[in-house]
Every structure is written in structure tokens, then in C-alpha cells.
Tab-separated table of C-alpha atoms and ligand atoms in Angstrom:
chain	number	residue	atom	x	y	z
A	10	MET	CA	10.513	104.123	305.485
A	11	ASP	CA	12.723	103.765	308.951
A	12	LYS	CA	11.211	107.263	310.105
A	13	LEU	CA	13.192	108.365	313.197
A	14	SER	CA	12.688	111.411	315.481
A	15	VAL	CA	15.250	114.469	315.704
A	16	LEU	CA	15.371	113.132	319.207
A	17	ALA	CA	16.459	109.739	318.569
A	18	ALA	CA	18.468	110.816	315.439
A	19	ARG	CA	20.449	112.937	318.081
A	20	GLN	CA	21.430	109.598	320.260
A	21	PRO	CA	24.864	107.611	319.236
A	22	ALA	CA	22.855	104.469	319.327
A	23	ALA	CA	21.669	106.167	315.650
A	24	ILE	CA	25.126	106.311	314.350
A	25	GLY	CA	24.945	103.672	311.686
A	26	ARG	CA	21.268	103.960	310.330
A	27	ARG	CA	19.909	105.340	307.045
A	28	ALA	CA	16.548	107.063	308.418
A	29	THR	CA	13.841	109.900	307.789
A	30	LEU	CA	13.382	112.871	309.561
A	31	GLN	CA	10.576	114.927	308.892
A	32	GLY	CA	10.217	118.479	310.441
A	33	TRP	CA	11.106	122.315	309.746
A	34	ILE	CA	14.105	124.119	308.553
A	35	ARG	CA	15.809	126.670	311.707
A	36	THR	CA	18.136	127.504	309.172
A	37	ARG	CA	20.521	127.498	306.407
A	38	ARG	CA	23.440	127.801	306.015
A	39	ASP	CA	25.571	127.391	302.960
A	40	SER	CA	29.186	126.483	302.990
A	41	LYS	CA	31.928	127.347	300.379
A	42	GLY	CA	32.991	123.417	299.641
A	43	GLY	CA	30.035	122.998	297.822
A	44	PHE	CA	27.273	121.643	300.079
A	45	SER	CA	24.717	123.188	302.936
A	46	PHE	CA	24.089	122.317	306.569
A	47	LEU	CA	20.712	122.515	307.582
A	48	GLU	CA	19.309	122.625	311.256
A	49	LEU	CA	16.616	120.804	311.858
A	50	ASN	CA	13.420	120.711	314.316
A	51	ASP	CA	10.354	118.598	314.444
A	52	GLY	CA	9.459	119.045	318.123
A	53	SER	CA	10.782	115.931	319.532
A	54	CYS	CA	13.222	117.641	321.663
A	55	LEU	CA	14.602	121.572	321.864
A	56	ALA	CA	17.564	120.727	320.070
A	57	ASN	CA	17.867	120.498	316.522
A	58	ILE	CA	19.656	118.039	314.111
A	59	GLN	CA	22.294	119.025	311.654
A	60	VAL	CA	22.038	117.850	307.848
A	61	ILE	CA	24.459	117.751	306.099
A	62	ALA	CA	22.690	118.455	302.093
A	63	ASP	CA	25.535	117.544	299.306
A	64	ALA	CA	25.261	119.616	296.234
A	65	LYS	CA	25.200	116.277	294.134
A	66	LEU	CA	21.375	116.404	295.620
A	67	ALA	CA	19.255	116.438	292.262
A	68	ASN	CA	17.433	118.919	294.039
A	69	TYR	CA	20.680	120.852	295.453
A	70	GLU	CA	20.511	124.111	293.244
A	71	SER	CA	16.874	124.515	292.207
A	72	GLU	CA	15.463	123.769	295.901
A	73	VAL	CA	18.133	122.843	298.574
A	74	LYS	CA	19.809	126.332	297.734
A	75	HIS	CA	16.565	128.258	298.628
A	76	LEU	CA	15.349	126.687	302.086
A	77	SER	CA	14.838	128.875	304.814
A	78	PRO	CA	13.508	128.943	308.005
A	79	GLY	CA	9.692	127.552	308.582
A	80	CYS	CA	10.361	125.284	305.315
A	81	SER	CA	8.945	121.426	305.977
A	82	VAL	CA	11.155	119.046	304.359
A	83	THR	CA	11.788	115.011	304.347
A	84	VAL	CA	14.791	114.395	304.598
A	85	ARG	CA	16.579	110.521	303.991
A	86	GLY	CA	19.960	110.003	304.832
A	87	ASP	CA	22.620	108.189	306.766
A	88	VAL	CA	23.157	109.411	311.123
A	89	LYS	CA	27.017	109.592	311.077
A	90	PRO	CA	28.779	110.889	314.355
A	91	SER	CA	29.434	114.071	314.017
A	92	GLY	CA	32.421	116.389	313.999
A	93	GLY	CA	31.532	119.479	315.959
A	94	LYS	CA	31.293	118.980	319.622
A	95	GLU	CA	27.561	120.679	320.001
A	96	GLN	CA	25.732	117.524	318.794
A	97	ALA	CA	26.992	113.705	318.810
A	98	THR	CA	25.358	112.994	315.600
A	99	GLU	CA	24.623	114.432	312.198
A	100	VAL	CA	22.408	112.950	309.708
A	101	HIS	CA	24.124	113.179	305.715
A	102	ALA	CA	21.240	113.706	303.148
A	103	ALA	CA	20.697	111.483	300.456
A	104	GLU	CA	17.174	113.156	298.995
A	105	ILE	CA	15.680	116.256	300.450
A	106	LEU	CA	11.618	116.558	299.522
A	107	VAL	CA	10.630	120.061	300.198
A	108	HIS	CA	6.802	119.859	301.630
A	109	GLY	CA	6.250	123.670	301.899
A	110	TRP	CA	7.544	127.171	301.416
A	111	ALA	CA	7.698	129.889	304.166
A	112	ASP	CA	8.337	133.411	302.245
A	113	PRO	CA	11.224	135.051	304.214
A	114	GLU	CA	9.961	137.946	303.490
A	115	SER	CA	6.722	137.551	305.242
A	116	TYR	CA	7.465	134.493	307.224
A	117	PRO	CA	6.869	136.362	311.123
A	118	LEU	CA	9.954	134.016	312.459
A	119	GLN	CA	12.181	134.868	309.991
A	120	LYS	CA	13.833	137.315	312.457
A	121	LYS	CA	15.439	135.565	315.734
A	122	ARG	CA	13.916	136.913	318.602
A	123	HIS	CA	10.663	137.797	319.654
A	124	SER	CA	9.598	139.111	322.425
A	125	LEU	CA	7.026	136.788	324.696
A	126	GLU	CA	3.905	139.958	324.051
A	127	LYS	CA	4.905	139.932	320.173
A	128	LEU	CA	4.648	136.137	320.068
A	129	ARG	CA	1.491	135.455	321.664
A	130	GLU	CA	-0.057	137.664	318.418
A	131	TRP	CA	1.252	134.477	316.990
A	132	ALA	CA	-1.014	131.568	318.876
A	133	HIS	CA	-0.484	129.639	315.210
A	134	LEU	CA	3.315	130.028	314.961
A	135	ARG	CA	4.586	130.536	318.431
A	136	PRO	CA	4.642	126.517	318.929
A	137	ARG	CA	7.065	126.799	316.521
A	138	THR	CA	9.578	128.579	318.741
A	139	ASN	CA	12.389	126.920	321.319
A	140	THR	CA	10.483	128.905	323.877
A	141	MET	CA	6.512	127.220	323.889
A	142	GLY	CA	8.357	124.154	322.246
A	143	ALA	CA	9.859	123.327	325.767
A	144	VAL	CA	6.931	124.421	327.856
A	145	MET	CA	4.583	122.427	325.870
A	146	ARG	CA	6.638	119.450	326.144
A	147	VAL	CA	7.120	120.152	330.107
A	148	ARG	CA	3.314	121.143	330.263
A	149	ASN	CA	2.608	117.693	328.488
A	150	ARG	CA	5.424	115.713	331.313
A	151	ILE	CA	3.454	117.421	333.960
A	152	CYS	CA	-0.096	115.841	332.882
A	153	ARG	CA	1.716	112.784	332.476
A	154	SER	CA	2.736	112.788	335.982
A	155	ILE	CA	-0.655	113.994	337.590
A	156	HIS	CA	-2.414	110.793	335.974
A	157	ASP	CA	0.646	108.534	337.294
A	158	PHE	CA	0.758	110.167	340.475
A	159	PHE	CA	-2.690	110.145	340.936
A	160	GLN	CA	-3.604	106.109	339.425
A	161	GLU	CA	-0.507	105.131	341.658
A	162	GLU	CA	-2.023	106.605	344.881
A	163	GLY	CA	-5.466	104.975	344.045
A	164	PHE	CA	-7.562	107.338	342.684
A	165	LEU	CA	-10.230	107.378	340.270
A	166	TYR	CA	-10.104	109.678	337.139
A	167	VAL	CA	-13.923	110.841	337.046
A	168	HIS	CA	-15.161	113.700	334.549
A	169	THR	CA	-17.303	116.392	336.517
A	170	PRO	CA	-19.294	118.147	334.007
A	171	ILE	CA	-17.991	121.997	332.047
A	172	ILE	CA	-21.821	123.071	331.987
A	173	THR	CA	-23.259	122.982	335.704
A	174	ALA	CA	-26.922	124.247	336.164
A	175	SER	CA	-25.829	124.998	339.651
A	176	ASP	CA	-25.269	128.806	340.169
A	177	CYS	CA	-22.739	127.161	343.282
A	178	GLU	CA	-19.946	129.316	343.594
A	179	GLY	CA	-20.958	132.497	343.435
A	180	ALA	CA	-22.655	133.087	339.546
A	181	GLY	CA	-20.650	136.722	339.397
A	182	ALA	CA	-17.183	134.804	338.022
A	183	MET	CA	-19.207	132.517	335.710
A	184	PHE	CA	-19.781	132.704	331.887
A	185	ARG	CA	-23.976	131.993	330.950
A	186	VAL	CA	-24.575	128.986	328.976
A	187	THR	CA	-27.679	129.982	326.570
A	188	THR	CA	-29.266	128.967	323.492
A	189	LEU	CA	-31.811	132.252	323.950
A	190	ASP	CA	-31.681	135.135	321.051
A	191	PRO	CA	-29.211	137.878	323.125
A	192	ALA	CA	-31.342	140.093	320.892
A	193	ALA	CA	-35.111	139.175	321.741
A	194	PRO	CA	-34.754	136.339	324.448
A	195	ALA	CA	-38.137	134.475	325.521
A	196	ARG	CA	-39.559	136.585	328.431
A	197	THR	CA	-41.754	136.118	331.355
A	198	PRO	CA	-44.938	137.940	331.914
A	199	ALA	CA	-43.215	139.647	334.352
A	200	GLY	CA	-40.660	141.360	331.148
A	201	ALA	CA	-37.521	139.206	333.067
A	202	VAL	CA	-35.575	136.779	330.739
A	203	ASP	CA	-37.113	133.648	330.534
A	204	PHE	CA	-34.558	131.050	331.419
A	205	ALA	CA	-37.567	128.459	331.897
A	206	GLN	CA	-37.517	128.130	328.258
A	207	ASP	CA	-33.572	128.356	328.011
A	208	PHE	CA	-31.841	124.762	326.642
A	209	PHE	CA	-31.708	123.390	329.902
A	210	GLY	CA	-34.881	125.148	331.548
A	211	LYS	CA	-32.741	127.217	334.228
A	212	PRO	CA	-29.810	129.077	333.939
A	213	ALA	CA	-26.876	127.220	333.008
A	214	TYR	CA	-22.554	128.121	333.540
A	215	LEU	CA	-19.399	126.990	332.685
A	216	THR	CA	-17.883	125.142	335.883
A	217	VAL	CA	-15.489	127.176	338.099
A	218	SER	CA	-14.393	123.925	339.820
A	219	GLY	CA	-14.883	120.316	339.652
A	220	GLN	CA	-15.220	119.345	343.349
A	221	LEU	CA	-18.863	119.582	344.415
A	222	GLU	CA	-19.667	117.241	341.882
A	223	GLY	CA	-15.917	115.351	342.474
A	224	GLU	CA	-17.429	115.193	346.467
A	225	ILE	CA	-19.816	113.197	345.082
A	226	TYR	CA	-17.924	110.126	343.736
A	227	ALA	CA	-15.414	111.022	346.474
A	228	THR	CA	-18.386	109.982	348.889
A	229	ALA	CA	-19.210	106.253	346.705
A	230	LEU	CA	-15.700	105.387	345.630
A	231	GLY	CA	-13.138	106.678	347.684
A	232	LYS	CA	-10.450	108.742	346.439
A	233	ILE	CA	-11.048	110.071	342.719
A	234	TYR	CA	-9.677	113.571	341.082
A	235	THR	CA	-10.934	115.241	338.270
A	236	PHE	CA	-8.937	117.062	335.837
A	237	GLY	CA	-10.275	119.027	333.108
A	238	PRO	CA	-11.208	123.055	331.878
A	239	THR	CA	-12.805	125.561	334.317
A	240	PHE	CA	-13.816	128.595	333.331
A	241	ARG	CA	-13.649	131.992	335.678
A	242	ALA	CA	-15.361	135.029	334.564
A	243	GLU	CA	-13.466	137.632	337.067
A	244	ASN	CA	-12.230	140.136	335.295
A	245	SER	CA	-8.164	139.910	336.784
A	246	ASN	CA	-5.907	141.013	334.472
A	247	THR	CA	-2.937	139.365	336.678
A	248	SER	CA	-0.329	137.506	335.021
A	249	ARG	CA	-1.295	134.658	336.968
A	250	HIS	CA	-5.323	134.188	335.818
A	251	LEU	CA	-6.782	132.844	332.650
A	252	ALA	CA	-10.813	132.870	332.302
A	253	GLU	CA	-10.198	129.387	330.690
A	254	PHE	CA	-7.208	127.100	332.889
A	255	TRP	CA	-6.789	124.066	333.981
A	256	MET	CA	-7.212	122.058	337.274
A	257	VAL	CA	-6.844	118.899	338.832
A	258	GLU	CA	-9.060	118.164	341.824
A	259	PRO	CA	-8.515	114.878	343.458
A	260	GLU	CA	-11.210	114.423	346.612
A	261	ALA	CA	-11.304	111.702	349.133
A	262	ALA	CA	-13.568	110.283	351.634
A	263	PHE	CA	-11.696	109.588	355.293
A	264	PHE	CA	-9.329	112.325	354.370
A	265	ASP	CA	-8.437	114.717	357.146
A	266	LEU	CA	-7.247	118.076	356.515
A	267	GLU	CA	-3.566	116.554	357.535
A	268	ASP	CA	-4.006	113.762	354.833
A	269	ASP	CA	-4.577	116.697	352.467
A	270	MET	CA	-1.868	118.574	352.854
A	271	ALA	CA	0.291	115.516	352.838
A	272	LEU	CA	-1.191	114.660	349.419
A	273	ALA	CA	-0.705	118.226	348.409
A	274	GLU	CA	3.175	117.485	349.213
A	275	ARG	CA	3.725	113.990	348.025
A	276	PHE	CA	1.670	115.480	344.775
A	277	LEU	CA	4.237	118.661	344.161
A	278	LYS	CA	7.502	116.438	344.824
A	279	ARG	CA	6.220	114.149	342.622
A	280	ILE	CA	5.118	116.418	339.549
A	281	VAL	CA	9.015	118.508	340.211
A	282	GLY	CA	10.602	115.011	340.362
A	283	ASP	CA	9.163	113.581	337.198
A	284	VAL	CA	10.454	117.002	335.181
A	285	LEU	CA	13.781	117.240	336.570
A	286	ARG	CA	14.501	113.631	335.604
A	287	ASP	CA	13.073	113.548	332.184
A	288	CYS	CA	12.903	116.779	330.666
A	289	PRO	CA	16.608	118.186	331.392
A	290	GLU	CA	17.110	119.403	328.053
A	291	ASP	CA	14.285	121.879	328.416
A	292	MET	CA	14.730	122.529	332.168
A	293	GLN	CA	18.947	123.725	331.145
A	294	PHE	CA	16.876	126.280	328.394
A	295	PHE	CA	14.218	127.474	331.226
A	296	GLN	CA	17.075	128.230	333.545
A	297	GLU	CA	19.883	129.535	330.857
A	298	ARG	CA	17.279	132.186	328.978
A	299	ILE	CA	13.567	132.512	331.023
A	300	ASP	CA	14.775	132.299	334.398
A	301	ASP	CA	18.186	131.537	336.160
A	302	THR	CA	16.687	130.214	339.446
A	303	VAL	CA	14.662	127.803	338.094
A	304	LEU	CA	16.562	124.901	338.929
A	305	ASP	CA	17.630	125.558	342.442
A	306	ALA	CA	13.539	126.336	343.157
A	307	LEU	CA	12.577	123.116	341.418
A	308	ARG	CA	15.769	121.062	343.555
A	309	SER	CA	14.337	122.852	347.347
A	310	VAL	CA	11.002	121.491	346.429
A	311	ALA	CA	12.208	118.339	345.513
A	312	GLU	CA	14.725	117.347	348.557
A	313	ARG	CA	12.783	119.757	351.363
A	314	ASP	CA	10.054	119.466	353.704
A	315	PHE	CA	6.943	121.871	353.013
A	316	GLN	CA	6.863	124.726	355.596
A	317	ARG	CA	3.538	124.594	357.214
A	318	LEU	CA	1.863	126.964	359.357
A	319	SER	CA	-1.303	128.226	360.390
A	320	TYR	CA	-3.139	131.241	358.877
A	321	THR	CA	-2.309	133.034	362.707
A	322	GLU	CA	1.164	131.981	362.506
A	323	ALA	CA	1.529	133.748	359.461
A	324	ILE	CA	0.018	137.109	360.455
A	325	ASP	CA	2.119	136.957	363.539
A	326	ILE	CA	5.063	136.634	361.398
A	327	LEU	CA	3.803	139.709	358.784
A	328	ALA	CA	3.535	141.744	361.410
A	329	ALA	CA	6.504	141.526	362.971
A	330	SER	CA	8.594	141.544	359.443
A	331	GLY	CA	9.091	145.196	360.105
A	332	GLU	CA	8.503	145.182	356.042
A	333	LYS	CA	6.304	147.682	354.344
A	334	PHE	CA	2.915	146.285	352.615
A	335	GLU	CA	0.527	148.257	350.601
A	336	PHE	CA	-2.543	145.690	352.168
A	337	PRO	CA	-2.576	146.159	356.015
A	338	VAL	CA	-1.919	142.974	357.760
A	339	GLN	CA	-4.465	142.084	360.231
A	340	TRP	CA	-6.087	138.706	361.428
A	341	GLY	CA	-9.103	138.772	359.740
A	342	ALA	CA	-8.026	139.732	356.059
A	343	ASP	CA	-7.361	137.688	353.093
A	344	LEU	CA	-3.758	137.145	352.208
A	345	GLN	CA	-2.355	139.702	348.999
A	346	ALA	CA	0.141	138.245	346.549
A	347	GLU	CA	3.181	140.753	348.665
A	348	HIS	CA	2.233	139.105	351.560
A	349	GLU	CA	2.214	135.207	350.416
A	350	ARG	CA	6.085	136.356	348.507
A	351	TYR	CA	7.910	137.546	351.385
A	352	LEU	CA	6.832	134.502	353.310
A	353	THR	CA	7.905	132.316	350.401
A	354	GLU	CA	10.680	134.339	349.066
A	355	LYS	CA	12.078	135.775	351.508
A	356	LYS	CA	10.999	134.276	355.249
A	357	PHE	CA	11.735	130.715	354.533
A	358	ASN	CA	12.888	130.695	350.516
A	359	ALA	CA	10.882	127.425	350.175
A	360	PRO	CA	6.966	126.080	349.761
A	361	VAL	CA	4.646	126.846	352.416
A	362	ILE	CA	1.167	125.293	353.022
A	363	LEU	CA	-0.898	127.761	355.417
A	364	TYR	CA	-3.848	126.472	357.035
A	365	ASP	CA	-6.894	127.105	359.163
A	366	TYR	CA	-8.295	130.375	357.600
A	367	PRO	CA	-10.985	132.599	359.137
A	368	ARG	CA	-14.215	131.510	358.815
A	369	ALA	CA	-15.315	134.425	357.251
A	370	ILE	CA	-12.834	134.588	354.224
A	371	LYS	CA	-13.581	130.754	353.096
A	372	ALA	CA	-16.368	128.877	351.165
A	373	PHE	CA	-18.828	127.697	353.246
A	374	TYR	CA	-18.019	123.915	352.323
A	375	MET	CA	-14.869	124.075	354.360
A	376	ARG	CA	-14.641	122.837	357.819
A	377	LEU	CA	-15.508	124.803	361.268
A	378	ASN	CA	-12.507	124.211	363.894
A	379	ASP	CA	-13.660	123.547	367.585
A	380	ASP	CA	-12.538	127.514	367.743
A	381	ARG	CA	-15.210	128.191	365.489
A	382	ARG	CA	-13.335	131.457	364.618
A	383	THR	CA	-11.508	129.175	361.782
A	384	VAL	CA	-11.464	126.658	359.199
A	385	ARG	CA	-9.621	123.592	358.351
A	386	ALA	CA	-8.571	125.339	354.421
A	387	MET	CA	-5.362	125.221	353.359
A	388	ASP	CA	-3.486	126.832	350.327
A	389	VAL	CA	0.020	125.595	349.049
A	390	LEU	CA	2.256	129.361	348.128
A	391	VAL	CA	5.578	128.287	346.398
A	392	PRO	CA	7.459	131.373	345.078
A	393	ARG	CA	7.693	133.877	342.339
A	394	VAL	CA	3.458	132.459	341.732
A	395	GLY	CA	2.246	132.353	344.879
A	396	GLU	CA	-1.094	131.004	345.391
A	397	ILE	CA	-0.355	127.014	342.861
A	398	ILE	CA	-3.188	124.386	345.401
A	399	GLY	CA	-5.989	125.887	347.174
A	400	GLY	CA	-8.003	123.230	349.452
A	401	SER	CA	-9.648	121.923	352.471
A	402	GLN	CA	-11.658	119.174	355.021
A	403	ARG	CA	-14.906	119.640	353.980
A	404	GLU	CA	-17.589	120.164	356.507
A	405	GLU	CA	-19.713	117.085	356.848
A	406	ARG	CA	-21.544	117.603	359.774
A	407	LEU	CA	-25.341	118.798	358.773
A	408	ASP	CA	-25.931	121.375	360.935
A	409	ILE	CA	-23.077	123.423	360.709
A	410	LEU	CA	-23.230	123.862	356.886
A	411	LEU	CA	-26.893	124.809	356.924
A	412	GLU	CA	-25.186	127.080	359.400
A	413	ARG	CA	-22.242	128.150	357.859
A	414	MET	CA	-24.780	128.808	354.335
A	415	HIS	CA	-27.204	130.526	356.049
A	416	GLU	CA	-23.839	132.856	357.468
A	417	GLN	CA	-23.039	133.525	354.072
A	418	GLY	CA	-26.447	134.117	351.776
A	419	LEU	CA	-27.001	130.777	350.572
A	420	ASN	CA	-30.344	128.851	349.964
A	421	PRO	CA	-29.870	125.479	350.711
A	422	ASP	CA	-32.919	124.431	348.592
A	423	ASP	CA	-29.952	124.793	345.933
A	424	TYR	CA	-28.127	122.535	347.189
A	425	TRP	CA	-30.589	119.675	348.279
A	426	TRP	CA	-28.026	117.072	346.782
A	427	TYR	CA	-24.933	118.589	348.384
A	428	LEU	CA	-26.373	118.281	351.079
A	429	ASP	CA	-27.846	114.930	351.152
A	430	LEU	CA	-23.945	113.875	350.589
A	431	ARG	CA	-24.393	114.793	354.681
A	432	ARG	CA	-27.127	112.695	355.515
A	433	TYR	CA	-27.019	109.755	354.091
A	434	GLY	CA	-23.366	108.049	355.148
A	435	THR	CA	-21.405	111.147	355.835
A	436	VAL	CA	-17.598	111.108	356.029
A	437	PRO	CA	-14.718	113.236	356.795
A	438	HIS	CA	-13.155	114.086	353.537
A	439	ALA	CA	-11.014	116.205	352.036
A	440	GLY	CA	-9.538	117.909	348.671
A	441	PHE	CA	-7.735	120.135	346.989
A	442	GLY	CA	-6.835	121.666	343.729
A	443	LEU	CA	-3.827	122.517	341.466
A	444	GLY	CA	-3.932	125.167	338.938
A	445	LEU	CA	-2.326	123.608	335.762
A	446	GLU	CA	-0.805	126.673	334.506
A	447	ARG	CA	0.309	128.037	337.742
A	448	MET	CA	2.332	124.885	337.886
A	449	VAL	CA	3.526	125.092	334.649
A	450	GLN	CA	4.564	128.539	336.001
A	451	PHE	CA	6.445	127.234	338.382
A	452	VAL	CA	7.877	124.990	336.791
A	453	THR	CA	9.515	126.786	333.770
A	454	GLY	CA	9.972	130.184	335.000
A	455	MET	CA	7.829	131.619	332.792
A	456	ALA	CA	6.512	134.817	333.852
A	457	ASN	CA	2.782	135.010	332.340
A	458	ILE	CA	0.571	132.592	332.451
A	459	ARG	CA	-0.818	133.538	329.083
A	460	ASP	CA	2.603	132.485	327.670
A	461	VAL	CA	2.246	128.218	329.650
A	462	ILE	CA	-1.122	127.460	327.782
A	463	PRO	CA	-1.735	126.959	323.818
A	464	PHE	CA	-4.725	129.586	323.433
A	465	PRO	CA	-4.634	132.113	326.184
A	466	ARG	CA	-7.976	133.128	327.576
A	467	THR	CA	-8.275	136.284	329.218
A	468	PRO	CA	-10.290	139.734	329.501
A	469	GLY	CA	-10.810	141.098	325.451
A	470	SER	CA	-8.450	138.001	324.129
A	471	ALA	CA	-9.417	135.307	322.719
A	472	GLU	CA	-8.528	135.357	318.417
A	473	PHE	CA	-7.562	131.992	318.153
B	3	ATP	P1	-6.841	133.270	343.405
B	3	ATP	O1	-6.663	133.841	344.900
B	3	ATP	O2	-5.183	132.895	343.207
B	3	ATP	O3	-7.599	133.696	342.629
B	3	ATP	P2	-7.709	131.399	344.183
B	3	ATP	O4	-8.190	131.595	345.365
B	3	ATP	O5	-9.762	131.879	343.253
B	3	ATP	O6	-7.347	131.663	343.598
B	3	ATP	P3	-9.126	128.837	343.566
B	3	ATP	O7	-10.741	127.971	343.630
B	3	ATP	O8	-8.598	127.903	345.226
B	3	ATP	O9	-8.579	129.616	343.189
B	3	ATP	O10	-8.647	126.920	342.780
B	3	ATP	C1	-7.503	126.644	343.132
B	3	ATP	C2	-6.589	126.952	341.956
B	3	ATP	O11	-6.273	126.818	340.770
B	3	ATP	C3	-5.371	127.524	342.991
B	3	ATP	O12	-5.011	127.425	343.418
B	3	ATP	C4	-4.735	128.036	341.348
B	3	ATP	O13	-3.177	127.531	341.157
B	3	ATP	C5	-6.033	127.789	339.944
B	3	ATP	N1	-7.109	129.090	339.897
B	3	ATP	C6	-7.540	129.764	340.550
B	3	ATP	N2	-8.281	130.792	339.645
B	3	ATP	C7	-7.073	131.117	338.735
B	3	ATP	C8	-7.365	131.890	337.167
B	3	ATP	N3	-7.698	132.614	337.239
B	3	ATP	N4	-6.427	131.478	336.370
B	3	ATP	C9	-5.389	130.169	336.419
B	3	ATP	N5	-5.403	129.152	337.376
B	3	ATP	C10	-6.387	129.549	338.693
B	4	MN	MN1	-7.600	129.460	346.322
């Protein structure tokens, strides 16, 4: 059997081939001349292929004339030039085998258009829609670019753990992993839950970031990246936060913040360039149906230098902007989404890299500047989405790292292995984290992060 994807069958090169196509019916239209037009989709591309089903087919009256959206079929036929202007080719069916019916009375995707909110209730069916199909193909292309980019730059793919026993990054936002019985957990003599009797002999959590473990491998192997799921129990019901999301985290020895920012810029440009080149049909769909600014935004990322400015310069710009912000602009305070949007959308209309943030609002591991007021942190902000990357040069000096841990109320004993990296052969190093779903949002123009991941996990919601 000469199996052909819809994508391949739509190419003029396929003309003249006898082929087998398999997929799901999108529409059926019967012509008066005694044949039917079927639109077949198999997920290989946004477009359908038109199948001409002649009344002479053995099962024309009994089956073909009853096909409806969602039915699954195998079509054997000849690829021929199409008379229509929408497509170069069409398939003249010699045989149509029906695998599964989809009762038009109850099949939810029978109706042409549903809201994205409604489609979230059908996470098992929404991949059959044009929008989710396009999102998933672009998401896949981005993932491939992520690996291609780092592999070509000489980074080693390292798998950092998903379950972690270091309650490093603020346990409040972490999901606990336990096999203790919640109704009757083991207890200490004093009555507290006794995690010594838990599976790992101590409290364990789902990771919020692979960075600290990534540093272990970077300070041995040079340049590494991790790419995997991360989990945050923050109760923020926004269009940019998930409880489970995928993060790419490169970490490189002998990198300073300049190297880190340059890497981030090359990385984003590479992803955007690949998508523009390889997903033109899906991107045209997003431009026409989702957000008519998305192609311009991507081209400007691909072509223009990112705007770099220090946190202090950003505060000055915001203070002088004359804008009415809900949150006051004040040196020392974290930037809010409205401030980020002003910078990327109104002021520069381009990605912005902010660096050198006040030490008090950034993590203990970010390298202290000589001014002792700021740390070598950087955030990459993009229009619409805001923060897409957070990174820093790491503090490689043991004494200053200890000072920063004390300042933030952290117990150095909990980080003995992290501190060892500074005791033995310490090196300057830097890295960042890109949230995959934020990147897919930016590239596709999708407004809500729940619509760029197959199965979104958010507070109160994990049905599928
Ligand atoms: P934000 O301030 O937007 O909540 P953050 O500063 O907590 O993000 P980092 O810890 O710097 O985020 O994580 C690195 C990247 O991971 C972010 O730049 C973002 O792209 C992504 N990210 C962080 N939290 C989430 C989340 N809850 N859902 C999806 N992506 C996230
Ligand atoms: Mn951040």
C-alpha cells in the first residue's frame, strides 16, 4: 500500500500516483451529478484534501452518503490535478473503507466553530480542530528547533530530576510528593507528620526548575541544557501561568551575563526563523484567525536587534513616560505586567532584555555586581506575552553566596552540594530558563496559555 499523508498528496508532485490516505472526514457535500466531495484531514497539515467519491463505489449509497464530520476512513484512489483554485490536487477514490462513525447528533465538533473556552472542556477532541492542530504543529517545530539550536551550539542534553528532595526554591510554590496516607500519616512523638518514614526519608517535591542540578553538570561538562516539565503550585489564574509547564534551561560554564544575553537572543531568533520558514500555512492561519499582528512581531524578532537596557534605565523610562500605571514605578520594586507591556509594546515595539536588577527582588544565586545594589540578572520581555526568559550569571564566589543566603534566610546546610561547586574548581557561569508555552503563545498569537499545551493544569482543573 502506497500510503500518502494529506500534506504529501497536496503537492503537485503527487499527481499521477495511486495512493492510500487515512484520516478523519471534515465535511461531505453531495453533488447532483451523482458523486460526493469529501474533505479529509489527517493532521499532517492544516489543509484538507478533497476526495471525489463516485456513485459507482460499492458502498456509495450504504456508507459514503452517510459520512459526517469526525468519521474515520481509508481512501484508496488516484491523485489528479484539481480544477479548484484552493488546491493543486484532489483524490479520485476507487475505494473508501469506513473505520468509525461519528454520530452527528452527539459529536461535539459537528458545529463549525466553538469558543476556545468551550473547546477546553473537550481536551480529548480539540486536537481535531484547525486551531489546535496548527498550535501543535508549531509547538512541535519549536521543540525541534530547541534541540537543533543547542546541539549545534555544542550543548549537551542533560536530564535533571523531576522529583527533588531539596526544598530550594521556596517550598510554598511546590507540589509535595509523598506516599504517606493523608488520612493517617506517620507521626513523630511530638505529633508532627514524620517525613523520615516517607518514601524518600525526607520531604520531596516536584521540581520548579532544573537549574541547580543543571549547574552541577555545567561545571563538569561545560555547556548543558535541560528541557522537561516543571511544576509550580502558585495559585495564579492568569493567561500566562500553568501549574505544569515545560522549561528549557541552558547552563554554561565560563559564560558571563553578556554571553548569556547573546545566547538568549540567538536562540529566540533561531526558533522564530525556523517557524517562519517551515510553518507558513499554520502561521498564515494564526495571522488571519487569531492575531493579525503576529507575523510582523515574528519578523521583527528575526530581523532586529533586541533592545537591551538596565533595570535602572527602565525605571527612568517608565517614570518619565507620563503613563498612568496601576502599580507605582519605583526603584527596588518588581516590574509588573503593565510596565513590561509599556516597554515592549509602546516604547520599543520589540523584544527587550532588562538586566542588573535590585538584589532584594532576585534569587540568592544571582551574581552580585560591584555596586552591591544590583545582581547580574536578565529577563527577556516580548510584546503581548511579557517575560518569556529569566536568567542570570550565577554567583561563583563562596563568601558572597553565603552572605546572600543568610540575607534571604536560607540554611547553607540544605545547599551543601551547591556550595561544593564553589569550593572545588569554581568558575563563572550563567544560564536562563525559557518557558516553552510562553514561547508558543508568542509565536502563534494565542491569547491564553491553556490553549498552547495539550492538557493544561491550572488551579482546580486537571480533568484529562
Ligand atoms: P513570572 O514572573 O512570569 O511568574 P517567573 O519570574 O516566576 O515568571 P522564572 O522562575 O524566571 O519565572 O522561570 C523562567 C521562565 O519560565 C519564565 O520566564 C517563563 O517563561 C516561564 N514560567 C514561569 N512560571 C511559569 C508558569 N507558571 N507557567 C508557564 N510558564 C512559566
Ligand atoms: Mn523570572
